[in-house]
Coordinates of C-alpha atoms (C1' of nucleotides) in Angstrom, one line a residue:
Chain O
M1 CA -81.2 5.1 24.3
A2 CA -78.5 6.4 26.6
Y3 CA -77.5 3.1 28.3
Q4 CA -75.3 2.7 31.2
S5 CA -72.6 1.2 29.0
E6 CA -72.1 4.4 27.2
N7 CA -69.2 5.3 29.4
L8 CA -67.2 2.1 28.8
I9 CA -67.8 2.2 25.1
A10 CA -66.6 5.8 24.9
Q11 CA -63.5 4.9 26.9
A12 CA -62.7 2.1 24.5
R13 CA -63.2 4.4 21.6
E14 CA -60.8 6.9 23.1
V15 CA -58.2 4.3 23.5
R16 CA -58.6 3.2 20.0
E17 CA -58.3 6.7 18.6
A18 CA -55.4 7.4 20.8
S19 CA -53.6 4.4 19.5
G20 CA -54.2 5.3 15.9
V21 CA -56.1 2.1 15.2
S22 CA -58.9 2.4 12.7
Q23 CA -62.2 0.7 13.0
R24 CA -61.2 -1.6 10.1
A25 CA -58.0 -2.6 11.6
L26 CA -59.6 -3.2 14.9
S27 CA -62.3 -5.2 13.3
E28 CA -59.8 -7.7 12.0
R29 CA -57.9 -7.9 15.2
A30 CA -61.0 -8.4 17.2
G31 CA -63.0 -10.5 14.9
L32 CA -66.0 -8.2 14.4
T33 CA -67.0 -6.3 11.3
Q34 CA -66.2 -2.7 10.8
S35 CA -69.9 -1.9 10.5
H36 CA -70.6 -3.5 13.9
I37 CA -67.9 -1.5 15.6
S38 CA -69.2 1.7 14.0
Q39 CA -72.6 1.1 15.3
I40 CA -71.4 0.1 18.8
E41 CA -69.2 3.2 19.1
S42 CA -72.0 5.5 17.8
G43 CA -74.4 4.0 20.3
K44 CA -76.8 2.6 17.6
M45 CA -76.2 -0.9 19.0
E46 CA -75.5 -2.5 22.3
P47 CA -72.7 -5.1 22.1
G48 CA -72.8 -8.4 23.8
L49 CA -70.5 -8.9 26.7
S50 CA -68.1 -11.1 24.8
S51 CA -68.1 -8.8 21.8
F52 CA -67.2 -6.0 24.1
I53 CA -64.4 -8.1 25.6
D54 CA -63.1 -9.1 22.3
L55 CA -62.9 -5.4 21.4
T56 CA -61.2 -4.3 24.4
R57 CA -58.7 -7.1 24.4
A58 CA -57.7 -6.1 20.9
L59 CA -56.9 -2.7 22.4
D60 CA -54.7 -4.1 25.1
L61 CA -57.4 -3.4 27.7
E62 CA -58.9 -5.7 30.3
V63 CA -62.4 -5.7 31.6
M64 CA -62.4 -5.9 35.3
L65 CA -64.9 -6.0 38.1
V66 CA -64.2 -3.6 41.0
P67 CA -66.0 -3.0 44.2
K68 CA -67.6 0.3 44.1
K69 CA -65.7 1.5 47.0
L70 CA -62.5 1.0 45.2
V71 CA -63.5 2.7 42.0
P72 CA -61.9 6.0 42.8
A73 CA -58.7 4.3 43.8
V74 CA -58.4 2.3 40.6
L75 CA -59.4 5.3 38.6
G76 CA -56.4 7.1 40.1
L77 CA -54.2 4.3 39.3
V78 CA -55.2 4.1 35.7
K79 CA -55.2 7.9 35.2
A80 CA -51.7 8.1 36.8
Q81 CA -50.1 5.8 34.2
A82 CA -52.4 7.0 31.4
T83 CA -52.1 4.4 28.7
P84 CA -48.7 2.8 29.6
D85 CA -47.3 1.4 26.5
M86 CA -49.9 0.5 24.0
H87 CA -47.7 -1.2 21.5
I88 CA -50.5 -1.5 19.1
H89 CA -49.8 1.4 16.7
A90 CA -50.6 0.7 13.1
G91 CA -48.2 1.4 10.3
Q92 CA -47.6 4.9 9.3
P93 CA -44.0 5.8 9.8
N94 CA -43.1 8.5 12.2
D95 CA -42.2 11.0 9.5
K96 CA -45.7 11.0 8.1
R97 CA -47.2 11.4 11.5
F98 CA -45.1 14.5 12.2
A99 CA -45.9 15.8 8.8
R100 CA -49.6 15.2 9.4
A101 CA -49.4 16.9 12.8
E102 CA -47.6 19.9 11.5
R103 CA -50.2 20.2 8.9
L104 CA -52.9 20.0 11.5
V105 CA -51.4 22.8 13.5
K106 CA -51.0 25.0 10.4
K107 CA -54.7 24.4 9.7
M108 CA -55.6 25.4 13.1
K109 CA -53.6 28.5 13.0
R110 CA -55.4 29.4 9.7
L111 CA -58.8 28.8 11.1
Y112 CA -58.6 30.0 14.6
G113 CA -55.7 32.4 14.4
S114 CA -52.2 32.0 15.6
S115 CA -51.4 31.7 19.3
A116 CA -48.4 31.2 21.6
D117 CA -49.3 27.7 22.3
L118 CA -49.8 26.7 18.7
D119 CA -46.5 28.3 17.9
R120 CA -44.9 26.4 20.6
I121 CA -46.4 23.2 19.4
E122 CA -45.3 23.7 15.9
D123 CA -41.7 24.6 17.1
T124 CA -41.5 21.6 19.3
L125 CA -42.8 19.3 16.6
R126 CA -40.1 20.5 14.3
F127 CA -37.5 19.7 16.9
L128 CA -38.8 16.3 17.9
R129 CA -39.0 15.3 14.3
R130 CA -35.4 15.2 13.9
V131 CA -34.7 13.3 17.1
N132 CA -34.7 9.6 17.3
L133 CA -37.5 8.7 19.7
G134 CA -38.0 5.5 21.7
D135 CA -41.2 3.6 21.5
Q136 CA -42.6 5.1 24.6
E137 CA -41.6 8.6 23.5
M138 CA -43.2 8.1 20.2
Q139 CA -46.3 6.8 21.7
F140 CA -46.5 9.7 24.0
V141 CA -46.3 12.1 21.0
R142 CA -48.8 10.1 19.2
E143 CA -51.3 10.4 21.9
L144 CA -50.9 14.1 22.2
I145 CA -51.4 14.5 18.5
A146 CA -54.5 12.3 18.6
R147 CA -55.8 14.5 21.4
L148 CA -55.1 17.6 19.3
E149 CA -57.0 16.2 16.4
R150 CA -59.8 15.3 18.4
Y151 CA -60.3 18.5 20.1
Q152 CA -59.3 20.8 17.4
A153 CA -62.8 22.0 16.8
S154 CA -64.0 21.8 20.4
A155 CA -65.4 24.9 21.9
Q156 CA -62.9 24.8 24.9
A157 CA -59.9 23.8 22.9
A158 CA -57.6 26.5 24.3
P159 CA -56.7 24.8 27.6
I160 CA -56.3 21.5 25.9
V161 CA -54.0 23.0 23.3
R162 CA -52.1 24.6 26.1
D163 CA -51.8 21.3 27.9
I164 CA -50.5 19.6 24.8
A165 CA -48.0 22.3 24.2
Q166 CA -46.7 21.9 27.7
N167 CA -46.4 18.2 27.5
L168 CA -44.5 18.4 24.2
Q169 CA -42.2 21.0 25.7
R170 CA -41.5 18.8 28.6
L171 CA -40.7 15.9 26.4
R172 CA -38.3 18.2 24.4
N173 CA -36.7 19.3 27.6
S174 CA -36.1 15.8 28.9
I175 CA -34.3 15.0 25.6
A176 CA -32.4 18.1 25.4
H177 CA -31.3 18.1 29.0
P178 CA -31.4 14.5 30.0
V179 CA -31.4 13.8 33.7
P180 CA -28.1 12.2 34.8
S181 CA -29.2 8.8 36.0
E182 CA -32.9 7.8 35.9
P183 CA -33.2 5.4 33.0
R184 CA -36.6 6.9 32.0
P185 CA -39.0 9.4 33.4
A186 CA -42.1 7.5 32.4
Y187 CA -44.4 10.1 31.3
S188 CA -47.8 10.9 32.8
L189 CA -50.4 13.0 31.2
D190 CA -51.2 15.2 34.2
D191 CA -50.8 18.8 33.6
G192 CA -48.1 20.0 35.7
D193 CA -46.1 23.2 36.1
A194 CA -44.4 24.6 33.1
D195 CA -40.8 25.2 33.4
A196 CA -38.9 28.2 32.1
Chain Z
M1 CA -68.6 -22.7 24.8
A2 CA -65.9 -21.5 27.1
Y3 CA -66.0 -17.8 26.3
Q4 CA -63.6 -15.3 27.6
S5 CA -66.3 -13.8 29.7
E6 CA -66.4 -16.9 31.9
N7 CA -64.1 -15.4 34.4
L8 CA -66.0 -12.2 34.8
I9 CA -69.2 -14.0 35.2
A10 CA -67.7 -16.4 37.7
Q11 CA -66.4 -13.4 39.7
A12 CA -69.9 -11.8 39.8
R13 CA -71.3 -15.1 40.9
E14 CA -68.8 -15.4 43.7
V15 CA -69.7 -11.9 45.0
R16 CA -73.4 -12.7 44.8
E17 CA -73.0 -15.8 46.8
A18 CA -70.6 -14.3 49.2
S19 CA -73.1 -11.6 49.8
G20 CA -75.9 -14.1 50.4
V21 CA -78.1 -12.8 47.7
S22 CA -80.2 -15.3 45.8
Q23 CA -80.7 -15.3 42.1
R24 CA -84.3 -14.2 42.6
A25 CA -83.4 -11.3 44.9
L26 CA -80.7 -10.2 42.4
S27 CA -83.1 -10.5 39.6
E28 CA -85.5 -8.0 41.1
R29 CA -82.7 -5.7 42.0
A30 CA -81.2 -5.9 38.6
G31 CA -84.3 -6.1 36.5
L32 CA -83.7 -9.4 34.9
T33 CA -85.5 -12.6 35.3
Q34 CA -84.2 -15.4 37.6
S35 CA -84.0 -17.9 34.8
H36 CA -81.9 -15.5 32.8
I37 CA -79.5 -15.1 35.6
S38 CA -79.3 -18.8 36.1
Q39 CA -78.5 -19.4 32.5
I40 CA -75.8 -16.7 32.5
E41 CA -74.2 -18.0 35.6
S42 CA -74.2 -21.5 34.4
G43 CA -72.7 -20.5 31.0
K44 CA -75.6 -21.5 29.0
M45 CA -76.1 -18.0 27.8
E46 CA -73.9 -15.0 27.1
P47 CA -75.3 -11.8 28.5
G48 CA -75.4 -8.5 26.7
L49 CA -73.0 -5.8 28.0
S50 CA -75.8 -3.9 29.5
S51 CA -77.4 -6.8 31.2
F52 CA -74.0 -7.7 32.7
I53 CA -73.6 -4.2 33.9
D54 CA -77.0 -4.2 35.5
L55 CA -76.1 -7.4 37.2
T56 CA -72.9 -6.2 38.6
R57 CA -74.2 -2.8 39.6
A58 CA -76.8 -4.6 41.7
L59 CA -74.0 -6.3 43.4
D60 CA -72.2 -3.1 44.2
L61 CA -69.6 -3.8 41.6
E62 CA -68.4 -1.6 38.8
V63 CA -67.2 -2.8 35.3
M64 CA -64.0 -1.0 34.5
L65 CA -61.5 -0.9 31.7
V66 CA -57.9 -1.3 32.7
P67 CA -54.8 -1.3 30.6
K68 CA -53.3 -4.8 30.6
K69 CA -50.2 -3.6 32.3
L70 CA -52.1 -2.4 35.2
V71 CA -54.2 -5.5 35.7
P72 CA -51.8 -6.9 38.4
A73 CA -51.8 -3.8 40.3
V74 CA -55.6 -3.4 40.3
L75 CA -56.0 -7.1 41.1
G76 CA -53.7 -6.5 44.2
L77 CA -55.8 -3.6 45.3
V78 CA -59.1 -5.5 45.0
K79 CA -57.7 -8.6 46.6
A80 CA -56.1 -6.6 49.4
Q81 CA -59.5 -5.2 50.5
A82 CA -61.2 -8.5 49.6
T83 CA -64.7 -7.2 49.2
P84 CA -64.6 -4.2 51.5
D85 CA -67.9 -4.1 53.2
M86 CA -70.5 -5.5 51.0
H87 CA -73.5 -4.4 53.1
I88 CA -75.9 -6.2 50.9
H89 CA -76.1 -9.5 52.6
A90 CA -79.5 -11.0 53.3
G91 CA -80.7 -12.2 56.7
Q92 CA -79.4 -15.4 58.1
P93 CA -77.6 -14.7 61.3
N94 CA -74.1 -15.8 61.7
D95 CA -74.8 -18.7 64.0
K96 CA -76.8 -20.4 61.2
R97 CA -74.1 -19.8 58.8
F98 CA -71.6 -21.6 60.9
A99 CA -74.0 -24.4 61.7
R100 CA -74.6 -24.8 57.9
A101 CA -70.9 -24.7 57.2
E102 CA -70.1 -27.4 59.8
R103 CA -72.8 -29.5 58.4
L104 CA -71.3 -29.1 54.9
V105 CA -67.9 -30.2 56.2
K106 CA -69.3 -33.2 57.9
K107 CA -71.1 -34.2 54.7
M108 CA -67.9 -33.9 52.8
K109 CA -66.1 -36.0 55.2
R110 CA -68.8 -38.6 54.9
L111 CA -68.8 -38.6 51.1
Y112 CA -65.1 -38.2 50.3
G113 CA -63.5 -39.4 53.4
S114 CA -61.8 -37.5 56.1
S115 CA -58.7 -35.4 55.4
A116 CA -56.3 -33.2 57.4
D117 CA -57.6 -30.1 55.6
L118 CA -61.2 -30.9 56.4
D119 CA -60.4 -31.6 60.0
R120 CA -58.6 -28.3 60.1
I121 CA -61.5 -26.5 58.7
E122 CA -63.9 -28.1 61.1
D123 CA -61.7 -27.2 64.0
T124 CA -61.3 -23.7 63.0
L125 CA -64.9 -23.1 62.3
R126 CA -65.6 -24.3 65.8
F127 CA -63.2 -21.8 67.1
L128 CA -64.4 -18.9 65.0
R129 CA -68.0 -19.5 65.9
R130 CA -67.4 -18.5 69.5
V131 CA -65.5 -15.4 68.6
N132 CA -67.0 -12.0 67.9
L133 CA -66.2 -11.3 64.4
G134 CA -66.2 -7.9 62.7
D135 CA -68.0 -7.2 59.5
Q136 CA -65.1 -7.7 57.3
E137 CA -64.0 -10.8 59.0
M138 CA -67.5 -12.4 58.9
Q139 CA -67.6 -11.4 55.3
F140 CA -64.3 -13.2 54.7
V141 CA -65.6 -16.3 56.3
R142 CA -68.8 -16.2 54.4
E143 CA -66.8 -16.1 51.2
L144 CA -64.7 -19.1 52.1
I145 CA -67.8 -21.1 53.0
A146 CA -69.4 -20.2 49.8
R147 CA -66.4 -21.3 47.9
L148 CA -66.4 -24.5 49.8
E149 CA -70.0 -25.1 48.9
R150 CA -69.4 -24.5 45.3
Y151 CA -66.4 -26.8 44.9
Q152 CA -67.4 -29.5 47.2
A153 CA -68.2 -31.9 44.3
S154 CA -65.5 -30.6 42.0
A155 CA -63.0 -33.0 40.6
Q156 CA -60.1 -31.0 41.8
A157 CA -61.5 -29.9 45.1
A158 CA -58.5 -30.9 47.1
P159 CA -56.3 -27.8 46.4
I160 CA -59.2 -25.6 46.9
V161 CA -60.2 -27.2 50.2
R162 CA -56.6 -26.8 51.3
D163 CA -56.6 -23.2 50.4
I164 CA -59.8 -22.6 52.3
A165 CA -58.3 -24.4 55.3
Q166 CA -55.2 -22.1 55.2
N167 CA -57.2 -19.0 54.9
L168 CA -59.5 -19.9 57.9
Q169 CA -56.4 -20.9 59.8
R170 CA -54.8 -17.6 59.1
L171 CA -57.8 -15.6 60.2
R172 CA -57.8 -17.6 63.4
N173 CA -54.2 -16.8 64.0
S174 CA -54.8 -13.2 63.4
I175 CA -57.4 -13.2 66.0
A176 CA -55.6 -15.3 68.5
H177 CA -52.3 -13.5 68.2
P178 CA -53.1 -10.0 67.0
V179 CA -50.3 -8.0 65.5
P180 CA -49.1 -5.3 67.9
S181 CA -49.1 -2.0 65.9
E182 CA -49.6 -1.6 62.3
P183 CA -52.7 0.5 62.0
R184 CA -52.8 0.2 58.2
P185 CA -50.8 -1.0 55.3
A186 CA -52.1 2.0 53.3
Y187 CA -51.7 1.0 49.8
S188 CA -50.7 4.5 48.7
L189 CA -52.3 5.1 45.4
D190 CA -51.1 8.6 44.8
D191 CA -48.3 9.0 42.4
G192 CA -46.7 11.2 45.0
D193 CA -43.2 11.2 43.6
A194 CA -42.9 15.0 43.5
D195 CA -39.2 15.2 44.2
A196 CA -36.4 15.4 41.7
Chain N
dG1 C1' -93.8 -35.8 56.2
dG2 C1' -94.8 -31.1 54.7
dA3 C1' -93.6 -26.2 53.8
dG4 C1' -90.3 -23.2 52.1
dT5 C1' -86.1 -21.6 49.6
dC6 C1' -82.8 -22.2 46.4
dT7 C1' -80.9 -23.2 41.4
dA8 C1' -81.5 -25.4 37.0
dT9 C1' -84.3 -26.2 33.1
dA10 C1' -88.1 -26.0 29.6
dC11 C1' -90.5 -23.6 25.9
dA12 C1' -92.6 -20.3 22.9
dG13 C1' -92.4 -15.8 21.3
dT14 C1' -90.3 -11.2 20.6
dG15 C1' -86.8 -8.2 19.7
dT16 C1' -82.1 -7.3 18.8
dT17 C1' -77.4 -8.4 18.1
dG18 C1' -74.3 -9.7 14.7
dT19 C1' -72.7 -11.0 9.8
dG20 C1' -71.8 -9.9 5.1
dT21 C1' -71.6 -6.9 1.7
dA22 C1' -71.9 -2.5 -0.3
dT23 C1' -72.1 2.3 -0.5
dC24 C1' -71.6 7.3 0.6
dG25 C1' -69.5 11.6 2.1
dG26 C1' -65.3 13.5 3.7
dA27 C1' -60.3 14.2 4.1
dT28 C1' -55.6 13.2 2.6
dC29 C1' -52.1 12.5 -0.7
dA30 C1' -50.2 11.6 -5.2
Chain K
dT1 C1' -58.2 14.6 -10.7
dG2 C1' -58.1 10.0 -9.3
dA3 C1' -56.7 6.6 -5.7
dT4 C1' -57.2 5.7 -0.7
dC5 C1' -58.1 5.9 3.6
dC6 C1' -61.5 7.0 7.1
dG7 C1' -66.3 6.4 9.7
dA8 C1' -71.4 6.1 9.1
dT9 C1' -75.2 3.9 7.1
dA10 C1' -78.3 0.5 4.7
dC11 C1' -80.3 -4.0 4.1
dA12 C1' -81.3 -8.9 4.4
dC13 C1' -80.8 -12.8 7.0
dA14 C1' -79.2 -15.9 10.6
dA15 C1' -78.6 -16.4 15.4
dC16 C1' -79.5 -15.6 19.9
dA17 C1' -80.5 -12.7 24.1
dC18 C1' -84.3 -11.9 27.0
dT19 C1' -89.0 -12.3 28.8
dG20 C1' -92.7 -14.9 31.2
dT21 C1' -94.2 -18.5 33.2
dA22 C1' -93.9 -23.0 35.0
dT23 C1' -91.8 -26.9 37.0
dA24 C1' -88.3 -30.3 38.8
dG25 C1' -84.6 -31.5 42.1
dA26 C1' -82.0 -30.5 46.2
dC27 C1' -81.6 -28.8 50.7
dT28 C1' -83.2 -26.9 55.3
dC29 C1' -86.2 -26.2 58.9
dC30 C1' -90.4 -27.3 61.7

DNA sequence: GGAGTCTATACAGTGTTGTGTATCGGATCA
DNA sequence: TGATCCGATACACAACACTGTATAGACTCC
């Protein structure tokens, strides 16, 4: 029934998936049943306000009231930082993550044909796998992989794949050629220029 | 039962009252019954997510999901603008508002005894009444009055009364001794870094 | 005092959320 | 192939949101 809460729920789902949290894990953390979460996310059921708050809290999100006029501003703020830390992350050691990601890329190449971007992703993943990544960095990679998984079959996957390739490349560069001072760059997801 | 949604609901209520919208008016606008709204606001009932969204939309508010880390930032943004325009407001010219407020203060002095803060409020109200207030300023005053009304009988009214007194005083000062330049603080939202 | 507005409250009935449990198809990994 | 993880789905049942209508108590204004 296309409610107005669709958007919020979709948002929560995106965060959940990007954090690598399963419906089951979330259900324990939030105190709802998995079936409940499934029905909420698929729009078959409208959650109560407190259920929804429980859900989002478990995802390290907060429900806030914002005057309509400020919505664009807040949106800008949120998008800029794009899921800041998100310390949730469930199990699965990094090695497995990388293995899974590389398998995914291979599968995509097999299905949709090879491409410069996919090659670049594959290459960068191989590199990053051997590096010791910090929490934030690993989180960043995890997000990109989740995005790749989600859009692998999308009709307009190409620009997204390109964006992911660029972001991975940039992370690689920042590790290979660290900036002198600057403790940490604090990644943002905006698609920026690609360097050489 | 002291749910976690208390806060949001209280916020919505504050905005409603500050905008001078009655539960009935809001009920028509939002498509709920007045009794429903009353029970929600008084915590006797937990609204569904969509009901809550309907409510807040009717108040020119938007429900947003914000990463926990960004909550202080967003809070700052919202507080800074302090309900920007809020053109809802129903009738009741300002004179009546002030009269009502002054009556309220008198009543409080009668019931709970006089206090420095109450005196200050009374005094400041008398001053502000004769000044031409802009929309935002009037809105600010309206909010403070609403708060005073709501907490007048609260057990811990004292600090709230003090806060209201201070806020009124500050507004008075800003009118009496306007700051020379400073066109705008301009809470720069854009990431803007761009250098390096 | 009387008219009007406000919020809180009552109550019966309907519909839906939400629980608990269990299963199914799909993908991954040994 | 078999063991697991995932999300979607089913079903019965308890709980409660929500409607509609109606009224009581508090306050303000005339």
